[in-house]
Amino acid sequence: MYPPKVVSEQEWRAGHERLLAQEKELTRLQDRLAAERRRQPAVRVDKEYVFDGPAGESSLEDLFEGRRQLIVYHFMLPPGSTHQCEGCSMFVDNLGHPAHLNARDTTLALVSRAPYEEIARVRDRMGWTVPWYSSFRGSFNEDTGVTVEGSDSFGLSVFLRDGGSVHWTYFTAGRGVEKLGTNWSLLDLTPLGRQETWEDSPDGVPQESPYAWWRLRDEYGS
């Protein structure tokens, strides 16, 4: 285990103030990026997509549940898969109560390519209540770029409903999604970090390959 440098409280506070100044600059940069994101042009979604959920067949507009904004997490679950993605599962485990998003006229839902019966088995096992739909009968995954030549990946899309029209306004994947999960952002605050090999950490910090330590929440220690 690496030993952190131990200093007086006065020296610690001086170092903390230097770090805080950099964090504040990053916050201002993130605010500027968010402002640009709010002004990013959108593309109108003209294709009629079909989704299957617990209430049967739904359209893309139905997924909004009457609200103006829709956030879709593209959960990696291809048809017939016997593997449940640990990273996607960790992301969903981090989701809070939907009331706060709903209060801002926003709905969050999951979409996977697997048939709904396969989705329901995973949902029931994990005890998740977030709306989760199957895009099995359409090309939604392919059109949003999370399924390429039959291979699935994860991502997050944002849609805006304007009258009877739906617009695709934002998409991110990889670490753009990762930073939205509380586990990762909390670990980034700790001295040991995520303990993954890509991180620039002090000598002696334990590290292993990215994703290697991720488990379904009931499989840690097994």
PDB file of C-alpha atoms in Angstrom:
ATOM      1  CA  MET A   1       0.000   0.000   0.000  1.00  0.00           C
ATOM      2  CA  TYR A   2       1.413   3.377  -0.947  1.00  0.00           C
ATOM      3  CA  PRO A   3       1.913   5.781   1.994  1.00  0.00           C
ATOM      4  CA  PRO A   4       0.516   9.283   1.353  1.00  0.00           C
ATOM      5  CA  LYS A   5       2.804  12.136   2.272  1.00  0.00           C
ATOM      6  CA  VAL A   6       1.863  13.373   5.760  1.00  0.00           C
ATOM      7  CA  VAL A   7       2.227  17.123   6.386  1.00  0.00           C
ATOM      8  CA  SER A   8       1.021  19.739   8.835  1.00  0.00           C
ATOM      9  CA  GLU A   9      -2.522  21.013   8.557  1.00  0.00           C
ATOM     10  CA  GLN A  10      -1.216  24.396   7.388  1.00  0.00           C
ATOM     11  CA  GLU A  11       0.754  22.797   4.536  1.00  0.00           C
ATOM     12  CA  TRP A  12      -2.215  20.591   3.668  1.00  0.00           C
ATOM     13  CA  ARG A  13      -4.527  23.615   3.452  1.00  0.00           C
ATOM     14  CA  ALA A  14      -2.070  25.443   1.173  1.00  0.00           C
ATOM     15  CA  GLY A  15      -1.934  22.456  -1.169  1.00  0.00           C
ATOM     16  CA  HIS A  16      -5.686  22.103  -1.012  1.00  0.00           C
ATOM     17  CA  GLU A  17      -6.172  25.748  -2.040  1.00  0.00           C
ATOM     18  CA  ARG A  18      -3.958  25.211  -5.093  1.00  0.00           C
ATOM     19  CA  LEU A  19      -5.977  22.160  -6.072  1.00  0.00           C
ATOM     20  CA  LEU A  20      -9.261  23.971  -5.398  1.00  0.00           C
ATOM     21  CA  ALA A  21      -8.274  26.759  -7.806  1.00  0.00           C
ATOM     22  CA  GLN A  22      -7.789  24.162 -10.559  1.00  0.00           C
ATOM     23  CA  GLU A  23     -11.086  22.495  -9.704  1.00  0.00           C
ATOM     24  CA  LYS A  24     -12.908  25.831  -9.935  1.00  0.00           C
ATOM     25  CA  GLU A  25     -11.390  26.464 -13.370  1.00  0.00           C
ATOM     26  CA  LEU A  26     -12.522  22.997 -14.462  1.00  0.00           C
ATOM     27  CA  THR A  27     -16.027  23.768 -13.160  1.00  0.00           C
ATOM     28  CA  ARG A  28     -16.117  26.967 -15.211  1.00  0.00           C
ATOM     29  CA  LEU A  29     -14.938  25.029 -18.273  1.00  0.00           C
ATOM     30  CA  GLN A  30     -17.646  22.415 -17.720  1.00  0.00           C
ATOM     31  CA  ASP A  31     -20.211  25.213 -17.454  1.00  0.00           C
ATOM     32  CA  ARG A  32     -19.027  26.609 -20.785  1.00  0.00           C
ATOM     33  CA  LEU A  33     -19.268  23.144 -22.358  1.00  0.00           C
ATOM     34  CA  ALA A  34     -22.778  22.698 -20.954  1.00  0.00           C
ATOM     35  CA  ALA A  35     -23.762  26.064 -22.443  1.00  0.00           C
ATOM     36  CA  GLU A  36     -22.479  24.927 -25.844  1.00  0.00           C
ATOM     37  CA  ARG A  37     -24.299  21.620 -25.448  1.00  0.00           C
ATOM     38  CA  ARG A  38     -27.574  23.481 -24.873  1.00  0.00           C
ATOM     39  CA  ARG A  39     -26.998  25.296 -28.167  1.00  0.00           C
ATOM     40  CA  GLN A  40     -25.977  22.253 -30.199  1.00  0.00           C
ATOM     41  CA  PRO A  41     -28.127  21.752 -33.311  1.00  0.00           C
ATOM     42  CA  ALA A  42     -30.525  18.806 -33.281  1.00  0.00           C
ATOM     43  CA  VAL A  43     -31.612  16.296 -35.897  1.00  0.00           C
ATOM     44  CA  ARG A  44     -35.265  15.466 -36.375  1.00  0.00           C
ATOM     45  CA  VAL A  45     -36.150  11.796 -35.913  1.00  0.00           C
ATOM     46  CA  ASP A  46     -38.517  10.931 -38.745  1.00  0.00           C
ATOM     47  CA  LYS A  47     -38.322   7.135 -38.582  1.00  0.00           C
ATOM     48  CA  GLU A  48     -41.143   5.334 -36.779  1.00  0.00           C
ATOM     49  CA  TYR A  49     -39.458   3.130 -34.175  1.00  0.00           C
ATOM     50  CA  VAL A  50     -41.198   0.310 -32.320  1.00  0.00           C
ATOM     51  CA  PHE A  51     -40.246  -0.611 -28.754  1.00  0.00           C
ATOM     52  CA  ASP A  52     -41.556  -3.375 -26.510  1.00  0.00           C
ATOM     53  CA  GLY A  53     -42.005  -2.849 -22.783  1.00  0.00           C
ATOM     54  CA  PRO A  54     -44.085  -4.079 -19.857  1.00  0.00           C
ATOM     55  CA  ALA A  55     -47.188  -2.374 -21.267  1.00  0.00           C
ATOM     56  CA  GLY A  56     -46.677  -3.723 -24.770  1.00  0.00           C
ATOM     57  CA  GLU A  57     -45.729  -1.806 -27.895  1.00  0.00           C
ATOM     58  CA  SER A  58     -44.503   1.796 -27.660  1.00  0.00           C
ATOM     59  CA  SER A  59     -43.232   4.489 -30.006  1.00  0.00           C
ATOM     60  CA  LEU A  60     -40.217   6.684 -29.358  1.00  0.00           C
ATOM     61  CA  GLU A  61     -42.561   9.487 -28.371  1.00  0.00           C
ATOM     62  CA  ASP A  62     -44.278   7.159 -25.873  1.00  0.00           C
ATOM     63  CA  LEU A  63     -40.949   6.726 -24.054  1.00  0.00           C
ATOM     64  CA  PHE A  64     -41.116  10.412 -23.046  1.00  0.00           C
ATOM     65  CA  GLU A  65     -44.132   9.569 -20.828  1.00  0.00           C
ATOM     66  CA  GLY A  66     -45.628  12.952 -21.729  1.00  0.00           C
ATOM     67  CA  ARG A  67     -42.538  14.953 -20.776  1.00  0.00           C
ATOM     68  CA  ARG A  68     -40.490  17.176 -23.055  1.00  0.00           C
ATOM     69  CA  GLN A  69     -37.043  15.614 -22.633  1.00  0.00           C
ATOM     70  CA  LEU A  70     -35.902  11.987 -22.785  1.00  0.00           C
ATOM     71  CA  ILE A  71     -32.549  10.545 -21.720  1.00  0.00           C
ATOM     72  CA  VAL A  72     -31.894   7.050 -23.075  1.00  0.00           C
ATOM     73  CA  TYR A  73     -29.147   4.846 -21.690  1.00  0.00           C
ATOM     74  CA  HIS A  74     -28.222   2.252 -24.312  1.00  0.00           C
ATOM     75  CA  PHE A  75     -27.723  -0.827 -22.116  1.00  0.00           C
ATOM     76  CA  MET A  76     -25.551  -3.542 -23.691  1.00  0.00           C
ATOM     77  CA  LEU A  77     -27.823  -6.580 -23.854  1.00  0.00           C
ATOM     78  CA  PRO A  78     -27.908  -8.196 -27.302  1.00  0.00           C
ATOM     79  CA  PRO A  79     -30.473 -10.892 -28.144  1.00  0.00           C
ATOM     80  CA  GLY A  80     -29.717 -14.257 -26.582  1.00  0.00           C
ATOM     81  CA  SER A  81     -26.827 -12.970 -24.505  1.00  0.00           C
ATOM     82  CA  THR A  82     -25.844 -15.007 -21.454  1.00  0.00           C
ATOM     83  CA  HIS A  83     -23.642 -12.182 -20.171  1.00  0.00           C
ATOM     84  CA  GLN A  84     -24.957  -9.176 -18.239  1.00  0.00           C
ATOM     85  CA  CYS A  85     -22.704  -6.149 -18.728  1.00  0.00           C
ATOM     86  CA  GLU A  86     -21.117  -5.218 -15.395  1.00  0.00           C
ATOM     87  CA  GLY A  87     -20.443  -1.615 -16.426  1.00  0.00           C
ATOM     88  CA  CYS A  88     -23.996  -1.011 -17.644  1.00  0.00           C
ATOM     89  CA  SER A  89     -25.309  -2.646 -14.487  1.00  0.00           C
ATOM     90  CA  MET A  90     -23.116  -0.425 -12.312  1.00  0.00           C
ATOM     91  CA  PHE A  91     -24.431   2.627 -14.158  1.00  0.00           C
ATOM     92  CA  VAL A  92     -28.044   1.636 -13.492  1.00  0.00           C
ATOM     93  CA  ASP A  93     -27.265   0.827  -9.847  1.00  0.00           C
ATOM     94  CA  ASN A  94     -26.122   4.461  -9.520  1.00  0.00           C
ATOM     95  CA  LEU A  95     -29.365   5.973 -10.777  1.00  0.00           C
ATOM     96  CA  GLY A  96     -31.410   7.913  -8.229  1.00  0.00           C
ATOM     97  CA  HIS A  97     -35.132   8.406  -7.791  1.00  0.00           C
ATOM     98  CA  PRO A  98     -36.706   9.627 -11.051  1.00  0.00           C
ATOM     99  CA  ALA A  99     -38.812  12.305  -9.339  1.00  0.00           C
ATOM    100  CA  HIS A 100     -36.002  14.860  -9.545  1.00  0.00           C
ATOM    101  CA  LEU A 101     -35.536  14.443 -13.304  1.00  0.00           C
ATOM    102  CA  ASN A 102     -39.294  14.307 -13.798  1.00  0.00           C
ATOM    103  CA  ALA A 103     -39.619  17.646 -12.005  1.00  0.00           C
ATOM    104  CA  ARG A 104     -37.521  19.137 -14.822  1.00  0.00           C
ATOM    105  CA  ASP A 105     -39.835  17.662 -17.493  1.00  0.00           C
ATOM    106  CA  THR A 106     -37.319  14.854 -18.176  1.00  0.00           C
ATOM    107  CA  THR A 107     -37.722  11.074 -18.386  1.00  0.00           C
ATOM    108  CA  LEU A 108     -34.890   8.543 -18.199  1.00  0.00           C
ATOM    109  CA  ALA A 109     -35.231   5.115 -19.778  1.00  0.00           C
ATOM    110  CA  LEU A 110     -33.065   2.161 -20.765  1.00  0.00           C
ATOM    111  CA  VAL A 111     -33.107   0.600 -24.231  1.00  0.00           C
ATOM    112  CA  SER A 112     -31.531  -2.703 -25.244  1.00  0.00           C
ATOM    113  CA  ARG A 113     -31.643  -4.811 -28.395  1.00  0.00           C
ATOM    114  CA  ALA A 114     -32.647  -8.012 -26.574  1.00  0.00           C
ATOM    115  CA  PRO A 115     -36.328  -9.061 -26.703  1.00  0.00           C
ATOM    116  CA  TYR A 116     -38.314  -7.743 -23.761  1.00  0.00           C
ATOM    117  CA  GLU A 117     -38.661 -11.192 -22.148  1.00  0.00           C
ATOM    118  CA  GLU A 118     -34.855 -11.308 -21.786  1.00  0.00           C
ATOM    119  CA  ILE A 119     -34.755  -7.742 -20.468  1.00  0.00           C
ATOM    120  CA  ALA A 120     -37.449  -8.547 -17.891  1.00  0.00           C
ATOM    121  CA  ARG A 121     -35.396 -11.412 -16.456  1.00  0.00           C
ATOM    122  CA  VAL A 122     -32.413  -9.124 -15.852  1.00  0.00           C
ATOM    123  CA  ARG A 123     -34.619  -6.328 -14.506  1.00  0.00           C
ATOM    124  CA  ASP A 124     -36.334  -8.683 -12.063  1.00  0.00           C
ATOM    125  CA  ARG A 125     -33.054 -10.174 -10.882  1.00  0.00           C
ATOM    126  CA  MET A 126     -31.575  -6.738 -10.141  1.00  0.00           C
ATOM    127  CA  GLY A 127     -34.763  -5.221  -8.725  1.00  0.00           C
ATOM    128  CA  TRP A 128     -34.557  -2.188 -11.001  1.00  0.00           C
ATOM    129  CA  THR A 129     -37.647  -0.053 -11.566  1.00  0.00           C
ATOM    130  CA  VAL A 130     -36.325   2.321 -14.238  1.00  0.00           C
ATOM    131  CA  PRO A 131     -38.304   1.978 -17.505  1.00  0.00           C
ATOM    132  CA  TRP A 132     -36.522  -0.446 -19.845  1.00  0.00           C
ATOM    133  CA  TYR A 133     -37.538  -1.124 -23.435  1.00  0.00           C
ATOM    134  CA  SER A 134     -36.554  -3.511 -26.204  1.00  0.00           C
ATOM    135  CA  SER A 135     -35.591  -2.203 -29.640  1.00  0.00           C
ATOM    136  CA  PHE A 136     -35.446  -5.766 -31.000  1.00  0.00           C
ATOM    137  CA  ARG A 137     -38.030  -5.151 -33.721  1.00  0.00           C
ATOM    138  CA  GLY A 138     -36.379  -2.084 -35.224  1.00  0.00           C
ATOM    139  CA  SER A 139     -33.119  -0.348 -36.153  1.00  0.00           C
ATOM    140  CA  PHE A 140     -32.968   2.112 -33.241  1.00  0.00           C
ATOM    141  CA  ASN A 141     -29.653   0.693 -31.967  1.00  0.00           C
ATOM    142  CA  GLU A 142     -28.076   0.744 -35.409  1.00  0.00           C
ATOM    143  CA  ASP A 143     -29.315   4.255 -36.169  1.00  0.00           C
ATOM    144  CA  THR A 144     -27.930   5.651 -32.900  1.00  0.00           C
ATOM    145  CA  GLY A 145     -24.594   3.934 -33.523  1.00  0.00           C
ATOM    146  CA  VAL A 146     -24.540   1.583 -30.532  1.00  0.00           C
ATOM    147  CA  THR A 147     -24.923  -1.536 -32.692  1.00  0.00           C
ATOM    148  CA  VAL A 148     -22.489  -1.902 -35.570  1.00  0.00           C
ATOM    149  CA  GLU A 149     -22.455  -5.060 -37.706  1.00  0.00           C
ATOM    150  CA  GLY A 150     -24.299  -6.946 -34.967  1.00  0.00           C
ATOM    151  CA  SER A 151     -21.915  -5.916 -32.179  1.00  0.00           C
ATOM    152  CA  ASP A 152     -23.395  -3.887 -29.320  1.00  0.00           C
ATOM    153  CA  SER A 153     -21.809  -1.120 -27.260  1.00  0.00           C
ATOM    154  CA  PHE A 154     -23.167   1.281 -24.657  1.00  0.00           C
ATOM    155  CA  GLY A 155     -23.948   4.962 -24.856  1.00  0.00           C
ATOM    156  CA  LEU A 156     -26.327   7.697 -23.792  1.00  0.00           C
ATOM    157  CA  SER A 157     -28.657   9.718 -26.007  1.00  0.00           C
ATOM    158  CA  VAL A 158     -30.799  12.770 -25.316  1.00  0.00           C
ATOM    159  CA  PHE A 159     -34.001  13.571 -27.181  1.00  0.00           C
ATOM    160  CA  LEU A 160     -36.288  16.606 -27.171  1.00  0.00           C
ATOM    161  CA  ARG A 161     -39.988  16.527 -27.957  1.00  0.00           C
ATOM    162  CA  ASP A 162     -41.393  19.627 -29.641  1.00  0.00           C
ATOM    163  CA  GLY A 163     -45.077  19.300 -30.354  1.00  0.00           C
ATOM    164  CA  GLY A 164     -45.434  16.165 -32.454  1.00  0.00           C
ATOM    165  CA  SER A 165     -41.762  16.065 -33.445  1.00  0.00           C
ATOM    166  CA  VAL A 166     -38.852  14.309 -31.725  1.00  0.00           C
ATOM    167  CA  HIS A 167     -35.277  15.533 -32.081  1.00  0.00           C
ATOM    168  CA  TRP A 168     -31.986  13.809 -31.216  1.00  0.00           C
ATOM    169  CA  THR A 169     -29.878  16.444 -29.455  1.00  0.00           C
ATOM    170  CA  TYR A 170     -26.904  14.680 -27.830  1.00  0.00           C
ATOM    171  CA  PHE A 171     -24.963  11.438 -27.681  1.00  0.00           C
ATOM    172  CA  THR A 172     -21.961  10.277 -25.668  1.00  0.00           C
ATOM    173  CA  ALA A 173     -20.211   6.963 -25.085  1.00  0.00           C
ATOM    174  CA  GLY A 174     -17.169   5.505 -23.363  1.00  0.00           C
ATOM    175  CA  ARG A 175     -15.829   7.726 -20.614  1.00  0.00           C
ATOM    176  CA  GLY A 176     -18.412  10.368 -21.486  1.00  0.00           C
ATOM    177  CA  VAL A 177     -20.965   8.024 -19.916  1.00  0.00           C
ATOM    178  CA  GLU A 178     -18.615   6.777 -17.231  1.00  0.00           C
ATOM    179  CA  LYS A 179     -18.220  10.214 -15.635  1.00  0.00           C
ATOM    180  CA  LEU A 180     -22.003  10.349 -15.105  1.00  0.00           C
ATOM    181  CA  GLY A 181     -21.915   7.372 -12.722  1.00  0.00           C
ATOM    182  CA  THR A 182     -21.521   8.183  -9.034  1.00  0.00           C
ATOM    183  CA  ASN A 183     -19.134   5.310  -8.284  1.00  0.00           C
ATOM    184  CA  TRP A 184     -16.549   6.550 -10.765  1.00  0.00           C
ATOM    185  CA  SER A 185     -16.847  10.234  -9.867  1.00  0.00           C
ATOM    186  CA  LEU A 186     -16.588   9.441  -6.146  1.00  0.00           C
ATOM    187  CA  LEU A 187     -13.537   7.210  -6.625  1.00  0.00           C
ATOM    188  CA  ASP A 188     -11.881  10.037  -8.576  1.00  0.00           C
ATOM    189  CA  LEU A 189     -11.893  12.044  -5.321  1.00  0.00           C
ATOM    190  CA  THR A 190      -9.979   9.428  -3.335  1.00  0.00           C
ATOM    191  CA  PRO A 191      -6.179   9.057  -2.912  1.00  0.00           C
ATOM    192  CA  LEU A 192      -6.208   5.612  -4.551  1.00  0.00           C
ATOM    193  CA  GLY A 193      -8.546   6.670  -7.376  1.00  0.00           C
ATOM    194  CA  ARG A 194     -10.130   3.924  -9.447  1.00  0.00           C
ATOM    195  CA  GLN A 195      -6.977   1.814  -9.054  1.00  0.00           C
ATOM    196  CA  GLU A 196      -6.820   1.150 -12.798  1.00  0.00           C
ATOM    197  CA  THR A 197      -3.642   0.957 -14.856  1.00  0.00           C
ATOM    198  CA  TRP A 198      -4.422   3.945 -17.108  1.00  0.00           C
ATOM    199  CA  GLU A 199      -4.428   6.381 -14.159  1.00  0.00           C
ATOM    200  CA  ASP A 200      -1.469   8.620 -13.308  1.00  0.00           C
ATOM    201  CA  SER A 201      -1.094   7.674  -9.633  1.00  0.00           C
ATOM    202  CA  PRO A 202       1.715   7.789  -7.052  1.00  0.00           C
ATOM    203  CA  ASP A 203       4.095   4.848  -6.899  1.00  0.00           C
ATOM    204  CA  GLY A 204       2.711   2.024  -4.800  1.00  0.00           C
ATOM    205  CA  VAL A 205      -0.966   2.600  -5.563  1.00  0.00           C
ATOM    206  CA  PRO A 206      -2.543  -0.785  -6.377  1.00  0.00           C
ATOM    207  CA  GLN A 207      -3.746  -0.926  -9.969  1.00  0.00           C
ATOM    208  CA  GLU A 208      -5.308  -3.456 -12.308  1.00  0.00           C
ATOM    209  CA  SER A 209      -6.673  -3.447 -15.843  1.00  0.00           C
ATOM    210  CA  PRO A 210      -9.732  -1.294 -16.537  1.00  0.00           C
ATOM    211  CA  TYR A 211     -13.033  -3.139 -16.139  1.00  0.00           C
ATOM    212  CA  ALA A 212     -11.307  -6.157 -14.525  1.00  0.00           C
ATOM    213  CA  TRP A 213     -12.635  -5.380 -11.038  1.00  0.00           C
ATOM    214  CA  TRP A 214     -16.197  -4.544 -12.108  1.00  0.00           C
ATOM    215  CA  ARG A 215     -18.795  -7.061 -10.939  1.00  0.00           C
ATOM    216  CA  LEU A 216     -22.539  -7.303 -10.675  1.00  0.00           C
ATOM    217  CA  ARG A 217     -23.319  -5.967  -7.221  1.00  0.00           C
ATOM    218  CA  ASP A 218     -24.156  -9.411  -5.812  1.00  0.00           C
ATOM    219  CA  GLU A 219     -20.991 -11.029  -7.218  1.00  0.00           C
ATOM    220  CA  TYR A 220     -18.272  -9.145  -5.330  1.00  0.00           C
ATOM    221  CA  GLY A 221     -16.235 -11.548  -3.243  1.00  0.00           C
ATOM    222  CA  SER A 222     -17.320 -14.550  -5.281  1.00  0.00           C
TER     223      SER A 222
END
